[in-house]
Amino acid sequence: MADGFEDKLAYFQAITGLDDPDLCTEILSAHNWDLELAISSFTSHAPPSSSDPPAVAAAAAAPAPTPAPAPPPGLAWKIVTLPFYVVSGGVHLVTGAVGLGFWIAGGVMSRTLGLLGLAAAPRGQEGDRLIPLSASAAEAADFVAAFERDYGGAAADSKPHFVPEGFMDALQRSQREYKLMFVYLHSSEHPDVPAFCEGCLCSPVVAAFVNENFVAWGGSIRREEGFKMSNSLKASRFPFCAIVMPSTNQRIVLLQQIEGPKSPEEMLTILQRVIEECAPSLVAARLDAEERRNNQQLREEQDAAYRAALEADQARERQTIEEEERLKREAEEAERKRKEEEEALERAAREAADKEAALARRRQEKAMSLGVEPDKGPDVTQVLVRFPTGERKERRFNSSATISALYDYVDSLECLKAENYTLVSNFPRVSYGPEKHSLTLKEAGLHPQASLFVEIHS
């Protein structure tokens, strides 16, 4: 390494207090060995110290800090505030306090564009996806592909199943599945990393335990989100793993940090202890969520029952209205028919009255046309008329009177209401139809007396 790089590395270690030269080299390489940019990016996410930072010259001359004593066994339950880049899904590293406002605005804009599908897709993937991935998701997918490529010789169930999602999406997935989140930060240039990945992470027992009990997320510290998470979790040694769970206000709970090489047995012991200590809280969270789901389902069922009852009431109301309208229509139809029948009866009565009046006028006219009945004498014919009802009527006529006078006589009586009839004699049977109306009684052989029947035509 050139003298300039060594000076920058020493200066960066003195300012940041990091002991691991490989980690410092990774950070400086990620910033193209721009010392000011690397220090600004690192310190913008470091927690405030209890005292003011020392001067640069004094820091450079100060001896390396002594390592802190190992923490006692048990879960740390350390609250870590996530950088805004991880929460918002931004696409650029930020530098300096002046750029913080631009970082926040850029993160919000990038997240919005990512949700709308307008964020730029990673190079080489434009033809593979209809909807471009967000920057954090693309970075996670690249890490999963690289991990599969470098350590893909193991069986499918002998590798951690890292989710190809951004950190926040994976964290939300763990919350939905009521699991803890296993975080692995990958440093490809650290000498212990390949052996750790092959011998520990990809050992069947560790991989199976991680896949069953955790949501696994991995990231490279040479990439943006992985680098940010290494700063947030204060990764000082590699290989680096952590177990976290979601908290509130863009924070996570750091349950366990696992730094440096570990054997499969050591890793499994740590993971089992974390699961055992967190099991009550996970079970409580699951039960609480199930209770909320049950309450929500109960509310939905109650709402559905209310809507069904309301629809049934509305259906009954519509049926009642339709029945009332039907009865109203039937009543109106019956009233219309009643009025029509009354009008028909009134019309028939008027017609009958008119007809009766016409018959009365006709009888009167016929009776007047007959004149006075003549007295008995040699030129007088005695005529007896029998009606179908058995009634008999008798009258005298002049022998010179015509047959039509007999019809006028029958028409003048109230014994017969039929208009179509014929006068007939019995012995011998002779019908005196219209062709004989002009004959006189003497010419017709009815003088001096005759007996005739009224034969009604059907």
Coordinates of C-alpha atoms in Angstrom, one line a residue:
M1 CA 0.0 0.0 0.0
A2 CA 1.3 3.4 -0.9
D3 CA 2.4 5.8 1.8
G4 CA -0.5 8.2 1.0
F5 CA -3.0 5.4 1.5
E6 CA -1.4 4.3 4.8
D7 CA -1.5 7.8 6.1
K8 CA -5.1 8.1 5.2
L9 CA -5.9 4.7 6.9
A10 CA -4.1 5.7 10.1
Y11 CA -5.8 9.1 10.1
F12 CA -9.2 7.5 9.5
Q13 CA -8.6 5.0 12.4
A14 CA -7.6 7.8 14.7
I15 CA -10.7 9.9 13.9
T16 CA -13.3 7.1 14.0
G17 CA -11.8 5.0 16.7
L18 CA -12.2 1.8 14.6
D19 CA -9.5 -0.9 15.4
D20 CA -10.1 -3.2 12.4
P21 CA -7.8 -2.0 9.5
D22 CA -9.6 -4.1 7.0
L23 CA -12.9 -2.5 7.8
C24 CA -11.3 1.0 7.6
T25 CA -9.9 0.0 4.2
E26 CA -13.3 -1.1 3.0
I27 CA -14.9 2.2 4.1
L28 CA -12.1 4.3 2.4
S29 CA -12.3 2.2 -0.7
A30 CA -16.1 2.6 -0.9
H31 CA -15.4 6.4 -0.9
N32 CA -12.6 6.2 -3.5
W33 CA -10.1 7.0 -0.6
D34 CA -11.6 10.5 -0.2
L35 CA -10.8 10.9 3.5
E36 CA -13.0 13.9 4.1
L37 CA -16.0 12.2 2.5
A38 CA -15.5 8.9 4.4
I39 CA -15.1 10.6 7.8
S40 CA -18.2 12.8 7.1
S41 CA -20.3 9.8 6.1
F42 CA -19.2 7.8 9.1
T43 CA -19.6 10.5 11.7
S44 CA -23.0 11.6 10.4
H45 CA -24.5 8.4 11.7
A46 CA -22.3 7.9 14.9
P47 CA -24.1 8.5 18.2
P48 CA -23.0 11.7 20.0
S49 CA -20.2 11.2 22.5
S50 CA -20.4 12.4 26.1
S51 CA -17.7 15.0 25.4
D52 CA -16.5 17.1 22.5
P53 CA -14.3 15.3 19.9
P54 CA -10.6 16.0 20.3
A55 CA -8.7 18.0 17.8
V56 CA -7.5 16.3 14.7
A57 CA -3.8 16.6 15.5
A58 CA -4.3 15.3 19.0
A59 CA -6.4 12.4 17.7
A60 CA -3.7 11.4 15.2
A61 CA -1.1 11.3 18.0
A62 CA -3.2 9.5 20.5
P63 CA -2.6 5.8 21.2
A64 CA -5.2 3.3 19.8
P65 CA -8.1 2.9 22.2
T66 CA -8.1 -0.3 24.3
P67 CA -10.8 -2.8 23.5
A68 CA -13.8 -2.7 25.7
P69 CA -14.5 -5.7 28.0
A70 CA -16.8 -8.4 26.6
P71 CA -20.4 -7.8 27.4
P72 CA -22.1 -10.1 29.9
P73 CA -24.2 -13.0 28.5
G74 CA -27.8 -12.2 27.7
L75 CA -29.5 -10.0 25.1
A76 CA -28.3 -6.4 24.7
W77 CA -31.7 -5.0 23.7
K78 CA -29.9 -1.9 22.3
I79 CA -32.0 0.6 20.5
V80 CA -30.5 1.6 17.1
T81 CA -31.9 4.5 15.1
L82 CA -31.7 3.6 11.4
P83 CA -30.2 6.1 9.0
F84 CA -32.7 7.8 6.8
Y85 CA -31.3 6.2 3.7
V86 CA -32.3 2.7 5.0
V87 CA -35.8 3.9 6.0
S88 CA -36.5 5.9 2.8
G89 CA -34.7 3.8 0.2
G90 CA -32.4 6.6 -1.0
V91 CA -30.0 6.1 -3.9
H92 CA -26.8 8.1 -2.9
L93 CA -24.3 8.3 -0.1
V94 CA -24.4 11.6 1.7
T95 CA -21.5 13.7 2.8
G96 CA -21.3 16.3 5.6
A97 CA -23.8 18.0 7.8
V98 CA -24.6 20.5 5.0
G99 CA -25.7 17.7 2.8
L100 CA -28.1 16.3 5.3
G101 CA -31.1 18.3 4.1
F102 CA -30.4 17.2 0.5
W103 CA -30.1 13.6 1.7
I104 CA -33.5 13.7 3.4
A105 CA -35.2 15.3 0.4
G106 CA -33.4 12.9 -2.0
G107 CA -34.4 9.9 0.1
V108 CA -38.1 10.9 0.1
M109 CA -38.0 11.6 -3.6
S110 CA -36.2 8.4 -4.4
R111 CA -38.6 6.3 -2.3
T112 CA -41.6 8.0 -4.0
L113 CA -40.1 7.4 -7.4
G114 CA -39.4 3.8 -6.4
L115 CA -43.0 3.2 -5.4
L116 CA -44.3 4.8 -8.6
G117 CA -41.9 2.5 -10.6
L118 CA -39.9 5.4 -11.9
A119 CA -36.6 4.8 -10.2
A120 CA -33.8 3.6 -12.5
A121 CA -33.3 -0.1 -12.6
P122 CA -29.8 -1.6 -11.9
R123 CA -27.6 -1.9 -14.9
G124 CA -28.0 -5.1 -16.8
Q125 CA -31.5 -5.8 -15.4
E126 CA -33.6 -3.5 -17.6
G127 CA -34.6 -6.3 -19.9
D128 CA -35.4 -8.7 -17.1
R129 CA -38.0 -6.8 -15.1
L130 CA -41.3 -5.2 -16.1
I131 CA -41.2 -3.1 -13.0
P132 CA -37.8 -1.7 -11.9
L133 CA -36.6 -2.6 -8.4
S134 CA -35.8 0.1 -5.9
A135 CA -32.1 0.7 -5.2
S136 CA -32.2 -1.2 -1.9
A137 CA -34.0 -4.2 -3.4
A138 CA -31.6 -4.3 -6.4
E139 CA -28.7 -4.2 -4.0
A140 CA -30.1 -7.0 -2.0
A141 CA -30.8 -9.0 -5.1
D142 CA -27.2 -8.5 -6.3
F143 CA -26.0 -9.7 -2.9
V144 CA -28.1 -12.8 -3.0
A145 CA -26.9 -13.6 -6.5
A146 CA -23.3 -13.0 -5.5
F147 CA -23.6 -15.2 -2.4
E148 CA -25.2 -18.0 -4.5
R149 CA -22.4 -17.6 -7.0
D150 CA -19.6 -17.7 -4.5
Y151 CA -21.1 -20.3 -2.1
G152 CA -23.6 -22.1 -4.3
G153 CA -21.9 -25.4 -4.2
A154 CA -23.9 -26.4 -1.1
A155 CA -27.3 -28.0 -1.2
A156 CA -30.3 -25.6 -1.3
D157 CA -31.2 -26.4 2.3
S158 CA -27.6 -25.8 3.4
K159 CA -27.5 -22.1 2.8
P160 CA -29.3 -19.2 4.5
H161 CA -32.2 -18.1 2.4
F162 CA -31.4 -14.4 2.2
V163 CA -34.4 -12.4 1.1
P164 CA -33.9 -10.3 -2.1
E165 CA -35.4 -7.2 -0.5
G166 CA -34.2 -3.9 1.0
F167 CA -33.5 -3.9 4.8
M168 CA -36.8 -2.1 5.7
D169 CA -38.8 -4.5 3.5
A170 CA -37.1 -7.5 5.2
L171 CA -37.7 -6.0 8.6
Q172 CA -41.4 -5.6 7.8
R173 CA -41.5 -9.2 6.6
S174 CA -40.0 -10.4 9.9
Q175 CA -42.7 -8.4 11.7
R176 CA -45.5 -9.9 9.6
E177 CA -44.1 -13.4 10.2
Y178 CA -43.4 -12.9 13.9
K179 CA -39.8 -13.8 13.5
L180 CA -36.5 -12.2 14.5
M181 CA -34.3 -10.8 11.7
F182 CA -30.8 -12.3 11.1
V183 CA -28.5 -9.7 9.5
Y184 CA -25.3 -10.6 7.8
L185 CA -22.8 -7.9 6.7
H186 CA -20.4 -9.3 4.1
S187 CA -16.8 -8.0 3.6
S188 CA -15.5 -9.9 0.7
E189 CA -11.8 -8.8 1.3
H190 CA -11.7 -9.9 4.9
P191 CA -9.6 -13.0 5.2
D192 CA -11.9 -14.8 7.7
V193 CA -15.1 -14.3 5.7
P194 CA -14.8 -17.1 3.1
A195 CA -14.1 -19.7 5.7
F196 CA -17.0 -18.4 7.9
C197 CA -19.5 -18.4 5.0
E198 CA -18.5 -22.0 3.9
G199 CA -17.9 -23.5 7.3
C200 CA -20.5 -21.8 9.5
L201 CA -23.3 -20.0 7.6
C202 CA -23.6 -22.7 5.0
S203 CA -23.3 -25.6 7.5
P204 CA -26.6 -27.6 7.3
V205 CA -27.4 -27.2 11.0
V206 CA -26.9 -23.4 11.1
A207 CA -28.6 -22.8 7.8
A208 CA -31.6 -24.9 8.7
F209 CA -32.0 -23.1 12.1
V210 CA -31.7 -19.7 10.5
N211 CA -34.2 -20.5 7.7
E212 CA -36.7 -21.9 10.2
N213 CA -36.5 -19.3 12.9
F214 CA -35.4 -16.0 11.3
V215 CA -35.9 -13.8 8.3
A216 CA -32.4 -13.6 6.9
W217 CA -31.1 -10.4 5.2
G218 CA -27.6 -9.9 3.9
G219 CA -25.7 -7.0 2.5
S220 CA -22.2 -6.1 1.3
I221 CA -20.4 -3.2 3.1
R222 CA -19.1 -2.2 -0.3
R223 CA -22.6 -1.3 -1.3
E224 CA -24.6 1.6 -0.1
E225 CA -27.2 0.0 2.2
G226 CA -24.8 -2.6 3.6
F227 CA -22.3 0.2 4.4
K228 CA -25.0 2.3 6.1
M229 CA -26.1 -0.7 8.2
S230 CA -22.5 -1.4 9.2
N231 CA -22.3 2.1 10.5
S232 CA -25.6 1.9 12.3
L233 CA -24.7 -1.4 13.9
K234 CA -21.1 -0.2 14.6
A235 CA -19.5 -3.2 13.0
S236 CA -15.9 -3.3 14.0
R237 CA -14.9 -6.9 13.2
F238 CA -15.7 -9.3 10.4
P239 CA -17.4 -11.6 9.8
F240 CA -20.3 -9.7 11.3
C241 CA -23.8 -10.9 12.1
A242 CA -26.6 -9.4 14.2
I243 CA -30.0 -10.3 15.4
V244 CA -32.5 -7.5 15.4
M245 CA -36.2 -6.9 15.7
P246 CA -38.4 -3.9 14.7
S247 CA -39.1 -1.1 17.2
T248 CA -40.8 2.3 16.7
N249 CA -39.9 5.6 15.2
Q250 CA -37.6 4.2 12.5
R251 CA -35.6 2.2 15.1
I252 CA -34.6 -1.4 15.6
V253 CA -33.8 -3.4 18.7
L254 CA -30.3 -4.9 18.5
L255 CA -30.6 -8.2 20.4
Q256 CA -27.2 -9.7 19.6
Q257 CA -24.0 -8.9 17.8
I258 CA -21.9 -11.8 16.5
E259 CA -18.5 -10.5 15.4
G260 CA -15.5 -12.5 14.2
P261 CA -15.2 -16.1 13.2
K262 CA -17.5 -18.6 14.8
S263 CA -17.8 -22.3 14.6
P264 CA -21.2 -23.8 13.7
E265 CA -21.6 -25.0 17.3
E266 CA -20.9 -21.5 18.7
M267 CA -23.2 -19.8 16.2
L268 CA -26.0 -22.3 16.9
T269 CA -25.7 -21.9 20.7
I270 CA -25.9 -18.1 20.3
L271 CA -28.9 -18.3 18.0
Q272 CA -30.7 -20.8 20.2
R273 CA -30.2 -18.6 23.3
V274 CA -31.6 -15.5 21.5
I275 CA -34.7 -17.5 20.3
E276 CA -35.3 -18.9 23.8
E277 CA -35.1 -15.5 25.4
C278 CA -37.2 -13.8 22.8
A279 CA -39.8 -16.6 22.5
P280 CA -42.2 -15.1 25.1
S281 CA -42.3 -11.7 23.4
L282 CA -42.7 -13.3 19.9
V283 CA -45.5 -15.5 21.2
A284 CA -47.2 -12.5 22.9
A285 CA -46.9 -10.5 19.7
R286 CA -48.4 -13.4 17.7
L287 CA -51.2 -13.8 20.2
D288 CA -51.9 -10.1 20.2
A289 CA -51.9 -10.1 16.4
E290 CA -54.2 -13.1 16.3
E291 CA -56.5 -11.3 18.8
R292 CA -56.5 -8.2 16.6
R293 CA -57.2 -10.4 13.6
N294 CA -60.0 -12.2 15.4
N295 CA -61.5 -8.9 16.5
Q296 CA -61.2 -7.6 13.0
Q297 CA -62.8 -10.7 11.6
L298 CA -65.5 -10.5 14.3
R299 CA -66.2 -6.8 13.3
E300 CA -66.2 -7.8 9.6
E301 CA -68.6 -10.6 10.3
Q302 CA -70.8 -8.3 12.4
D303 CA -70.7 -5.7 9.6
A304 CA -71.5 -8.4 7.1
A305 CA -74.4 -9.6 9.3
Y306 CA -75.6 -6.0 9.7
R307 CA -75.4 -5.5 5.9
A308 CA -77.2 -8.8 5.3
A309 CA -79.9 -7.8 7.8
L310 CA -80.2 -4.3 6.3
E311 CA -80.4 -5.8 2.8
A312 CA -83.1 -8.3 4.1
D313 CA -85.0 -5.4 5.6
Q314 CA -84.7 -3.4 2.4
A315 CA -85.8 -6.5 0.4
R316 CA -88.8 -6.9 2.7
E317 CA -89.6 -3.2 2.4
R318 CA -89.3 -3.5 -1.4
Q319 CA -91.5 -6.6 -1.4
T320 CA -94.1 -4.8 0.8
I321 CA -94.1 -1.8 -1.5
E322 CA -94.4 -4.0 -4.6
E323 CA -97.3 -5.9 -2.9
E324 CA -99.0 -2.6 -2.1
E325 CA -98.5 -1.4 -5.6
R326 CA -99.8 -4.8 -6.9
L327 CA -102.9 -4.6 -4.7
K328 CA -103.4 -1.0 -5.7
R329 CA -103.2 -1.9 -9.4
E330 CA -105.6 -4.8 -8.8
A331 CA -108.0 -2.5 -7.0
E332 CA -107.8 0.1 -9.8
E333 CA -108.4 -2.7 -12.4
A334 CA -111.4 -4.0 -10.4
E335 CA -112.8 -0.5 -10.1
R336 CA -112.3 0.0 -13.8
K337 CA -114.0 -3.2 -14.7
R338 CA -116.9 -2.4 -12.2
K339 CA -117.3 1.0 -13.9
E340 CA -117.3 -0.6 -17.3
E341 CA -119.9 -3.1 -16.2
E342 CA -122.0 -0.4 -14.7
E343 CA -121.7 1.6 -17.9
A344 CA -122.6 -1.5 -19.9
L345 CA -125.6 -2.2 -17.8
E346 CA -126.7 1.4 -18.0
R347 CA -126.2 1.3 -21.7
A348 CA -128.2 -1.9 -22.0
A349 CA -130.9 -0.5 -19.8
R350 CA -131.0 2.6 -22.0
E351 CA -131.1 0.5 -25.1
A352 CA -133.8 -1.7 -23.6
A353 CA -135.8 1.3 -22.6
D354 CA -135.3 2.8 -26.0
K355 CA -136.4 -0.4 -27.6
E356 CA -139.4 -0.7 -25.3
A357 CA -140.3 2.9 -26.1
A358 CA -139.9 2.2 -29.8
L359 CA -142.1 -0.9 -29.4
A360 CA -144.7 1.1 -27.5
R361 CA -144.7 3.7 -30.2
R362 CA -145.0 1.0 -32.9
R363 CA -147.9 -0.6 -31.1
Q364 CA -149.6 2.7 -30.8
E365 CA -149.0 3.5 -34.5
K366 CA -150.2 0.0 -35.5
A367 CA -153.3 0.2 -33.3
M368 CA -154.1 3.6 -34.8
S369 CA -153.6 2.2 -38.3
L370 CA -156.2 -0.5 -37.7
G371 CA -159.0 1.9 -37.0
V372 CA -162.2 1.0 -35.2
E373 CA -163.2 -2.7 -35.0
P374 CA -166.2 -3.3 -37.2
D375 CA -169.5 -4.7 -36.0
K376 CA -170.6 -8.2 -36.9
G377 CA -172.0 -8.5 -40.4
P378 CA -171.8 -10.6 -43.7
D379 CA -168.6 -8.7 -44.8
V380 CA -166.9 -9.0 -41.4
T381 CA -164.3 -11.7 -40.7
Q382 CA -163.7 -13.1 -37.2
V383 CA -160.0 -13.8 -36.6
L384 CA -158.6 -15.7 -33.6
V385 CA -154.8 -15.5 -32.9
R386 CA -153.0 -17.9 -30.7
F387 CA -149.6 -16.9 -29.2
P388 CA -146.7 -19.2 -28.1
T389 CA -147.5 -18.4 -24.5
G390 CA -151.0 -19.9 -24.9
E391 CA -152.6 -16.5 -24.8
R392 CA -155.4 -15.8 -27.3
K393 CA -156.6 -12.6 -28.9
E394 CA -159.6 -12.2 -31.1
R395 CA -160.8 -9.3 -33.4
R396 CA -163.1 -8.6 -36.3
F397 CA -161.8 -7.3 -39.6
N398 CA -163.5 -6.3 -42.8
S399 CA -163.2 -9.1 -45.3
S400 CA -161.6 -6.6 -47.7
A401 CA -158.8 -6.0 -45.2
T402 CA -155.4 -7.4 -46.2
I403 CA -153.2 -10.0 -44.4
S404 CA -150.8 -7.1 -43.4
A405 CA -153.6 -5.8 -41.2
L406 CA -153.5 -9.0 -39.2
Y407 CA -149.7 -8.4 -38.7
D408 CA -150.4 -4.8 -37.6
Y409 CA -153.0 -6.2 -35.1
V410 CA -150.5 -8.7 -33.7
D411 CA -147.8 -5.9 -33.5
S412 CA -150.2 -3.6 -31.6
L413 CA -150.6 -6.2 -28.8
E414 CA -148.3 -6.5 -25.9
C415 CA -148.4 -10.3 -26.0
L416 CA -145.5 -10.6 -28.4
K417 CA -142.1 -8.9 -28.2
A418 CA -140.6 -10.8 -31.2
E419 CA -140.4 -8.9 -34.5
N420 CA -139.6 -11.8 -36.8
Y421 CA -142.6 -14.2 -36.9
T422 CA -145.2 -15.6 -39.3
L423 CA -148.9 -16.2 -39.0
V424 CA -149.9 -19.8 -39.8
S425 CA -153.2 -21.7 -40.1
N426 CA -153.4 -25.3 -39.1
F427 CA -156.1 -27.1 -41.1
P428 CA -155.0 -26.9 -43.8
R429 CA -151.5 -25.6 -42.9
V430 CA -151.0 -22.4 -44.7
S431 CA -148.2 -19.9 -44.0
Y432 CA -149.0 -16.3 -44.6
G433 CA -145.6 -14.9 -45.3
P434 CA -144.6 -11.6 -46.9
E435 CA -145.7 -12.8 -50.4
K436 CA -149.3 -12.9 -49.2
H437 CA -149.4 -9.7 -47.2
S438 CA -151.3 -7.9 -50.0
L439 CA -154.1 -10.5 -50.2
T440 CA -157.5 -9.7 -48.7
L441 CA -158.9 -11.9 -46.0
K442 CA -161.5 -13.2 -48.4
E443 CA -158.9 -13.9 -51.1
A444 CA -156.8 -15.7 -48.6
G445 CA -159.7 -17.9 -47.7
L446 CA -160.0 -16.6 -44.1
H447 CA -163.5 -15.3 -44.4
P448 CA -165.9 -15.5 -42.6
Q449 CA -163.6 -16.7 -39.7
A450 CA -160.1 -18.0 -39.2
S451 CA -157.8 -19.3 -36.5
L452 CA -154.1 -18.5 -36.8
F453 CA -151.0 -19.3 -34.8
V454 CA -148.0 -17.1 -34.3
E455 CA -144.8 -19.0 -35.4
I456 CA -141.7 -17.2 -34.1
H457 CA -138.6 -17.5 -36.3
S458 CA -135.4 -18.4 -34.4

